[in-house]
Tab-separated table of C-alpha atoms and ligand atoms in Angstrom:
chain	number	residue	atom	x	y	z
A	1	MET	CA	17.589	-2.255	19.569
A	2	LYS	CA	16.637	-5.721	18.595
A	3	LEU	CA	13.543	-6.460	16.521
A	4	LEU	CA	11.357	-9.430	16.105
A	5	ILE	CA	9.219	-10.021	13.152
A	6	VAL	CA	6.813	-12.563	12.719
A	7	GLY	CA	4.976	-13.295	9.511
A	8	SER	CA	4.474	-15.579	6.520
A	9	VAL	CA	7.516	-17.464	5.017
A	10	ALA	CA	6.393	-18.526	1.761
A	11	TYR	CA	6.788	-20.125	-1.589
A	12	ASP	CA	5.505	-17.812	-4.395
A	13	THR	CA	4.227	-18.252	-7.854
A	14	VAL	CA	4.449	-14.733	-9.452
A	15	LYS	CA	3.593	-13.553	-12.974
A	16	THR	CA	4.348	-9.907	-14.079
A	17	PRO	CA	4.419	-8.282	-17.758
A	18	PHE	CA	7.983	-8.997	-17.450
A	19	GLY	CA	8.270	-12.919	-16.561
A	20	GLU	CA	7.278	-15.291	-14.307
A	21	ARG	CA	8.698	-17.541	-11.441
A	22	THR	CA	7.432	-20.818	-9.740
A	23	ARG	CA	7.868	-21.521	-6.062
A	24	VAL	CA	10.375	-18.913	-5.190
A	25	LEU	CA	11.188	-17.594	-1.661
A	26	GLY	CA	8.635	-14.992	-0.500
A	27	GLY	CA	6.488	-14.118	2.347
A	28	SER	CA	5.874	-11.240	4.550
A	29	ALA	CA	8.499	-12.168	7.324
A	30	SER	CA	11.028	-12.988	4.708
A	31	PHE	CA	10.976	-9.706	2.734
A	32	SER	CA	10.638	-7.701	5.953
A	33	SER	CA	13.275	-9.356	8.045
A	34	LEU	CA	15.936	-9.478	5.265
A	35	ALA	CA	15.234	-5.655	4.716
A	36	ALA	CA	15.465	-4.921	8.536
A	37	SER	CA	18.749	-6.822	8.863
A	38	PHE	CA	20.645	-4.120	7.303
A	39	PHE	CA	19.778	-1.751	10.126
A	40	THR	CA	19.493	-3.698	13.252
A	41	GLU	CA	19.714	-7.114	14.977
A	42	THR	CA	16.596	-8.972	13.752
A	43	ALA	CA	14.700	-12.178	14.799
A	44	LEU	CA	12.498	-13.992	12.456
A	45	MET	CA	9.527	-16.085	13.615
A	46	GLY	CA	7.245	-18.113	11.251
A	47	VAL	CA	6.468	-21.433	10.305
A	48	VAL	CA	7.373	-23.612	7.119
A	49	GLY	CA	6.736	-27.080	6.087
A	50	GLU	CA	9.207	-30.041	5.486
A	51	ASP	CA	9.541	-28.839	1.710
A	52	PHE	CA	11.491	-25.827	2.760
A	53	ASP	CA	14.920	-25.691	1.099
A	54	PRO	CA	17.628	-25.521	3.980
A	55	GLY	CA	19.305	-22.993	1.450
A	56	ASP	CA	16.497	-20.547	2.109
A	57	ARG	CA	17.003	-20.883	5.754
A	58	ALA	CA	20.615	-20.277	5.111
A	59	LEU	CA	19.976	-16.895	3.521
A	60	PHE	CA	18.574	-15.459	6.712
A	61	VAL	CA	21.346	-16.919	8.832
A	62	GLN	CA	24.038	-15.400	6.267
A	63	HIS	CA	22.249	-12.033	6.893
A	64	GLY	CA	22.900	-12.437	10.794
A	65	ILE	CA	19.063	-12.944	11.336
A	66	ASP	CA	18.113	-15.219	14.493
A	67	THR	CA	15.944	-18.068	13.013
A	68	LEU	CA	15.341	-19.727	16.360
A	69	GLY	CA	11.522	-18.762	16.041
A	70	LEU	CA	11.284	-20.389	12.474
A	71	ARG	CA	9.711	-23.836	13.058
A	72	THR	CA	9.388	-26.689	10.543
A	73	VAL	CA	6.051	-28.616	10.850
A	74	PRO	CA	6.978	-32.296	10.289
A	75	GLY	CA	5.245	-33.695	7.267
A	76	GLY	CA	3.852	-30.142	6.643
A	77	LYS	CA	3.772	-27.961	3.301
A	78	THR	CA	5.265	-24.431	3.283
A	79	PHE	CA	2.535	-21.820	2.836
A	80	HIS	CA	2.086	-21.023	-1.179
A	81	TRP	CA	0.815	-17.698	-2.607
A	82	SER	CA	0.200	-17.326	-6.352
A	83	GLY	CA	-0.241	-13.871	-7.895
A	84	GLU	CA	-0.388	-12.090	-10.875
A	85	TYR	CA	0.237	-8.378	-11.959
A	86	GLY	CA	-0.904	-6.480	-15.087
A	87	ARG	CA	0.572	-3.240	-16.306
A	88	ASP	CA	-0.650	-1.555	-13.317
A	89	LEU	CA	1.766	-2.927	-11.069
A	90	ASN	CA	0.470	-1.341	-7.947
A	91	GLU	CA	-2.243	-4.017	-7.632
A	92	ALA	CA	-1.654	-7.909	-7.222
A	93	LYS	CA	-4.338	-10.023	-8.283
A	94	THR	CA	-4.045	-13.099	-6.014
A	95	LEU	CA	-4.781	-16.216	-8.083
A	96	GLN	CA	-4.572	-18.879	-5.077
A	97	THR	CA	-3.656	-18.874	-1.417
A	98	ASP	CA	-2.659	-22.428	-0.055
A	99	LEU	CA	-2.268	-21.663	3.650
A	100	ASN	CA	-0.972	-25.425	4.342
A	101	VAL	CA	1.087	-24.987	7.645
A	102	LEU	CA	-0.088	-21.455	8.257
A	103	ALA	CA	-3.598	-22.643	8.858
A	104	THR	CA	-2.753	-24.196	11.999
A	105	PHE	CA	0.039	-21.956	13.090
A	106	ASP	CA	0.102	-21.541	16.736
A	107	PRO	CA	3.054	-19.201	17.329
A	108	GLU	CA	5.156	-19.971	20.668
A	109	VAL	CA	7.706	-17.300	21.191
A	110	PRO	CA	11.036	-18.796	22.300
A	111	GLU	CA	11.698	-17.386	25.907
A	112	SER	CA	14.714	-15.417	24.791
A	113	LEU	CA	12.604	-13.299	22.252
A	114	ARG	CA	10.180	-12.194	24.753
A	115	ASP	CA	11.776	-9.352	25.882
A	116	THR	CA	12.465	-8.062	22.233
A	117	PRO	CA	11.726	-4.087	22.572
A	118	TYR	CA	10.598	-3.774	18.807
A	119	LEU	CA	8.111	-6.188	17.289
A	120	PHE	CA	6.654	-6.140	13.787
A	121	LEU	CA	3.585	-8.170	13.313
A	122	ALA	CA	3.974	-8.776	9.533
A	123	ASN	CA	0.918	-9.773	7.431
A	124	LEU	CA	-0.299	-12.853	9.167
A	125	ASP	CA	-3.694	-14.119	10.512
A	126	PRO	CA	-4.537	-11.505	13.113
A	127	LYS	CA	-5.251	-14.338	15.611
A	128	ALA	CA	-1.659	-15.570	15.178
A	129	GLN	CA	-0.365	-11.763	15.432
A	130	ALA	CA	-2.303	-11.190	18.663
A	131	LYS	CA	-0.827	-14.412	20.149
A	132	VAL	CA	2.738	-13.201	19.530
A	133	LEU	CA	1.800	-9.986	21.013
A	134	ASP	CA	0.362	-11.625	24.044
A	135	GLN	CA	3.926	-13.272	24.630
A	136	VAL	CA	6.329	-10.511	23.844
A	137	LYS	CA	5.742	-8.741	27.181
A	138	GLY	CA	8.742	-6.489	26.849
A	139	ALA	CA	7.573	-5.023	23.452
A	140	LYS	CA	7.922	-1.036	23.546
A	141	VAL	CA	6.973	-0.286	19.977
A	142	VAL	CA	4.722	-2.615	18.107
A	143	ALA	CA	3.684	-2.218	14.376
A	144	ALA	CA	1.354	-4.530	12.288
A	145	ASP	CA	0.526	-4.932	8.602
A	146	THR	CA	-2.315	-6.850	7.112
A	147	MET	CA	-4.083	-7.446	3.726
A	148	ASN	CA	-7.267	-7.700	1.786
A	149	PHE	CA	-7.410	-11.537	2.608
A	150	TRP	CA	-7.542	-10.961	6.326
A	151	ILE	CA	-9.987	-7.957	6.295
A	152	ASP	CA	-12.089	-10.316	4.245
A	153	GLN	CA	-11.880	-13.400	6.623
A	154	ARG	CA	-10.836	-12.037	10.114
A	155	LYS	CA	-12.143	-8.376	10.281
A	156	GLU	CA	-13.263	-8.694	13.988
A	157	ASP	CA	-9.746	-10.330	14.983
A	158	LEU	CA	-8.052	-7.363	13.037
A	159	LEU	CA	-10.227	-4.810	14.677
A	160	ALA	CA	-9.497	-6.316	18.153
A	161	LEU	CA	-5.770	-5.864	17.511
A	162	LEU	CA	-5.827	-2.464	16.388
A	163	PRO	CA	-5.916	-0.868	19.799
A	164	ARG	CA	-2.849	-2.867	20.992
A	165	VAL	CA	-0.442	-1.703	18.115
A	166	HIS	CA	1.136	1.681	17.869
A	167	ILE	CA	1.678	1.683	14.130
A	168	LEU	CA	-0.487	0.039	11.596
A	169	LEU	CA	0.990	-0.108	8.016
A	170	ILE	CA	-1.432	-1.038	5.148
A	171	ASN	CA	-1.555	-0.344	1.555
A	172	GLU	CA	-3.879	2.098	-0.347
A	173	ALA	CA	-6.785	-0.347	-1.444
A	174	GLU	CA	-6.785	-2.113	1.768
A	175	ALA	CA	-6.947	1.332	3.793
A	176	ARG	CA	-10.209	2.032	1.709
A	177	GLN	CA	-11.575	-1.492	2.156
A	178	LEU	CA	-11.206	-1.299	5.979
A	179	SER	CA	-12.375	2.069	6.562
A	180	GLY	CA	-14.859	2.503	4.021
A	181	GLU	CA	-13.635	5.758	3.025
A	182	HIS	CA	-12.383	6.826	-0.313
A	183	SER	CA	-10.129	9.799	0.642
A	184	LEU	CA	-6.753	8.550	2.177
A	185	VAL	CA	-6.535	11.093	4.669
A	186	LEU	CA	-10.082	10.371	6.084
A	187	ALA	CA	-9.385	6.428	5.782
A	188	GLY	CA	-6.219	7.175	7.859
A	189	ARG	CA	-8.083	9.130	10.350
A	190	LYS	CA	-10.836	6.539	10.650
A	191	ILE	CA	-8.475	4.062	11.463
A	192	LEU	CA	-6.621	6.191	13.851
A	193	GLY	CA	-9.999	6.407	15.619
A	194	TRP	CA	-9.748	2.321	16.254
A	195	GLY	CA	-6.688	2.565	18.050
A	196	PRO	CA	-3.215	2.880	16.355
A	197	LYS	CA	-1.403	6.051	16.967
A	198	ARG	CA	0.016	6.061	13.296
A	199	VAL	CA	-1.242	4.573	9.961
A	200	ILE	CA	1.001	4.256	7.071
A	201	ILE	CA	-0.497	3.928	3.815
A	202	LYS	CA	1.517	2.285	1.198
A	203	ARG	CA	0.616	3.469	-2.414
A	204	GLY	CA	3.094	1.694	-4.629
A	205	GLU	CA	4.662	3.699	-7.277
A	206	TYR	CA	2.998	6.772	-5.536
A	207	GLY	CA	4.966	6.336	-2.304
A	208	VAL	CA	3.551	6.481	1.308
A	209	LEU	CA	1.232	8.668	3.218
A	210	ASN	CA	1.923	8.934	7.044
A	211	VAL	CA	-1.401	9.846	8.981
A	212	SER	CA	-0.880	10.819	12.956
A	213	SER	CA	-2.680	13.012	15.144
A	214	GLU	CA	0.211	15.199	15.108
A	215	ASP	CA	1.511	15.154	11.592
A	216	LEU	CA	0.959	14.373	7.836
A	217	PHE	CA	3.774	13.282	5.964
A	218	ALA	CA	4.148	11.850	2.604
A	219	ALA	CA	7.254	10.531	0.727
A	220	PRO	CA	7.311	9.469	-2.950
A	221	ALA	CA	8.486	6.173	-4.200
A	222	TYR	CA	12.019	6.153	-5.821
A	223	PRO	CA	11.458	6.768	-9.446
A	224	LEU	CA	12.764	3.613	-11.190
A	225	GLU	CA	13.338	3.070	-14.976
A	226	GLU	CA	12.377	-0.617	-14.807
A	227	VAL	CA	10.153	-2.350	-12.256
A	228	PHE	CA	10.203	-6.159	-12.592
A	229	ASP	CA	8.331	-7.452	-9.717
A	230	PRO	CA	6.442	-5.427	-6.992
A	231	THR	CA	5.856	-8.673	-4.720
A	232	GLY	CA	7.100	-7.771	-1.248
A	233	ALA	CA	7.437	-4.143	-1.847
A	234	GLY	CA	5.121	-3.371	0.919
A	235	ASP	CA	6.971	-5.952	3.310
A	236	THR	CA	10.269	-4.587	2.268
A	237	PHE	CA	9.297	-1.002	3.193
A	238	ALA	CA	7.983	-2.298	6.439
A	239	GLY	CA	11.256	-4.131	7.212
A	240	GLY	CA	13.525	-1.128	6.224
A	241	PHE	CA	11.022	1.397	8.238
A	242	MET	CA	11.137	-0.862	11.520
A	243	GLY	CA	14.923	-1.739	11.248
A	244	SER	CA	15.550	2.026	10.814
A	245	LEU	CA	13.298	2.938	13.743
A	246	ALA	CA	14.791	0.098	15.903
A	247	GLN	CA	18.401	1.451	15.043
A	248	ALA	CA	17.209	4.925	16.035
A	249	GLY	CA	15.604	3.748	19.214
A	250	ASN	CA	13.302	6.632	19.451
A	251	LEU	CA	9.873	7.620	18.012
A	252	GLU	CA	10.788	11.332	17.430
A	253	PRO	CA	9.458	12.758	14.262
A	254	ALA	CA	12.717	13.089	12.659
A	255	ALA	CA	13.237	9.290	13.295
A	256	ILE	CA	9.994	8.303	11.903
A	257	ARG	CA	10.526	10.485	8.754
A	258	ARG	CA	13.938	8.898	8.240
A	259	ALA	CA	12.698	5.454	8.659
A	260	ILE	CA	9.871	6.108	6.262
A	261	VAL	CA	12.422	7.312	3.481
A	262	MET	CA	14.571	4.069	4.488
A	263	GLY	CA	11.526	1.758	3.922
A	264	SER	CA	11.154	3.545	0.536
A	265	VAL	CA	14.777	3.015	-0.424
A	266	MET	CA	14.720	-0.525	0.635
A	267	ALA	CA	11.302	-1.064	-1.336
A	268	SER	CA	12.952	0.359	-4.483
A	269	PHE	CA	15.653	-2.302	-4.541
A	270	ASP	CA	13.243	-5.058	-3.998
A	271	VAL	CA	11.071	-4.375	-7.081
A	272	GLU	CA	14.271	-4.206	-9.417
A	273	SER	CA	14.031	-8.134	-9.459
A	274	PHE	CA	11.971	-11.404	-8.629
A	275	SER	CA	11.602	-12.710	-5.013
A	276	LEU	CA	14.286	-11.824	-2.636
A	277	ASP	CA	16.951	-11.653	-5.382
A	278	ARG	CA	18.050	-7.926	-5.468
A	279	LEU	CA	17.904	-7.916	-1.462
A	280	ARG	CA	20.194	-10.886	-1.355
A	281	SER	CA	23.158	-9.223	-2.977
A	282	LEU	CA	22.419	-5.628	-1.674
A	283	ARG	CA	25.199	-4.045	0.009
A	284	LYS	CA	25.096	-1.196	2.695
A	285	ASP	CA	26.808	1.498	0.374
A	286	GLU	CA	24.164	0.913	-2.260
A	287	ILE	CA	21.535	1.787	0.359
A	288	GLU	CA	23.434	4.942	1.485
A	289	GLY	CA	23.813	6.123	-2.204
A	290	ARG	CA	20.230	5.571	-2.984
A	291	PHE	CA	19.298	7.383	0.347
A	292	GLU	CA	21.309	10.409	-0.665
A	293	ALA	CA	19.655	10.222	-4.177
A	294	PHE	CA	16.444	10.217	-2.375
A	295	GLU	CA	17.461	13.419	-0.383
A	296	ARG	CA	18.485	14.982	-3.689
A	297	LEU	CA	15.159	14.041	-5.357
A	298	THR	CA	12.751	15.669	-2.739
A	299	SER	CA	14.809	18.606	-1.403
A	300	PHE	CA	13.517	21.955	-2.658
B	1	AMP	P1	3.321	-7.474	-0.498
B	1	AMP	O1	4.525	-6.717	0.083
B	1	AMP	O2	2.263	-6.854	-0.344
B	1	AMP	O3	3.604	-7.480	-2.145
B	1	AMP	O4	3.378	-8.904	0.005
B	1	AMP	C1	3.692	-9.974	-0.972
B	1	AMP	C2	3.967	-11.378	0.071
B	1	AMP	O5	2.725	-11.561	0.737
B	1	AMP	C3	4.104	-12.418	-0.805
B	1	AMP	O6	5.460	-12.877	-0.698
B	1	AMP	C4	3.231	-13.534	-0.209
B	1	AMP	O7	4.004	-14.762	0.013
B	1	AMP	C5	2.676	-12.999	0.962
B	1	AMP	N1	1.092	-13.391	1.211
B	1	AMP	C6	0.207	-13.203	0.273
B	1	AMP	N2	-1.064	-13.589	0.752
B	1	AMP	C7	-0.696	-13.899	2.143
B	1	AMP	C8	-1.634	-14.060	3.396
B	1	AMP	N3	-2.999	-14.253	3.213
B	1	AMP	N4	-0.952	-14.043	4.503
B	1	AMP	C9	0.376	-13.791	4.644
B	1	AMP	N5	1.005	-13.491	3.762
B	1	AMP	C10	0.601	-13.508	2.622
């Protein structure tokens, strides 16, 4: 089934212990839509400035992604995020956030996308996430992601969004920040009390923890010899997860678990290089191969 993703499309400036890159393609919607496109028909919504490289738009089109909802603001500048990682690659330190065209993003969902059954509200201003949700009347499965920046700046809007989403994806530190609980199980349960049916806590190299009233499920991250740049791992996980779920077309426990492992597989590719470089060249048989390796890794 078709999946609509709205989120940031960015130029990122990133420094890790293994190198740095300036103004490379990033953003929550970029990583997640590219990852999802391997599993299901995907549409991307977002906003960019006039500085956005046509080659970057072409990357989405080459992967069969519908970019009708990717709007260019005349005279505007693309959102820019700059971050740094120390030896602990699990936590990004944000150096600078230049919202640019994101500051005034007033999303208008094209008519042809208002019936999309699967909707992923990737990390973005929760006000803009809610505006998209208002318009996609046909959405049957809604997932949302967020981050510390929005928990700090727009907590009320975020709390108002939670009862309207089925699945919240959030990283470990942010789950603790939002809930005020240190234990992730308690944090997940507290967030469940605010509305979503399922909370998926992303734990970087420690994998993910899925908390719902019915089940607790954990998956490790795929162990890699080298991680170059964790930027976008959470978004890539979410894209693989939602893409796989939309492909399955149901929310049965087996489909959820498979989607969680697919998300983990996709994230493991993302971190092997800077920006979207590894996802660009990724092939379906490589995804299948790593999924099988994941099964061998966790079977006992
Ligand atoms: P992650 O998957 O958590 O590593 O997300 C990294 C991506 O989030 C980067 O490509 C950034 O462009 C994007 N990003 C950073 N800050 C924000 C923000 N405040 N709103 C939306 N996207 C952001």
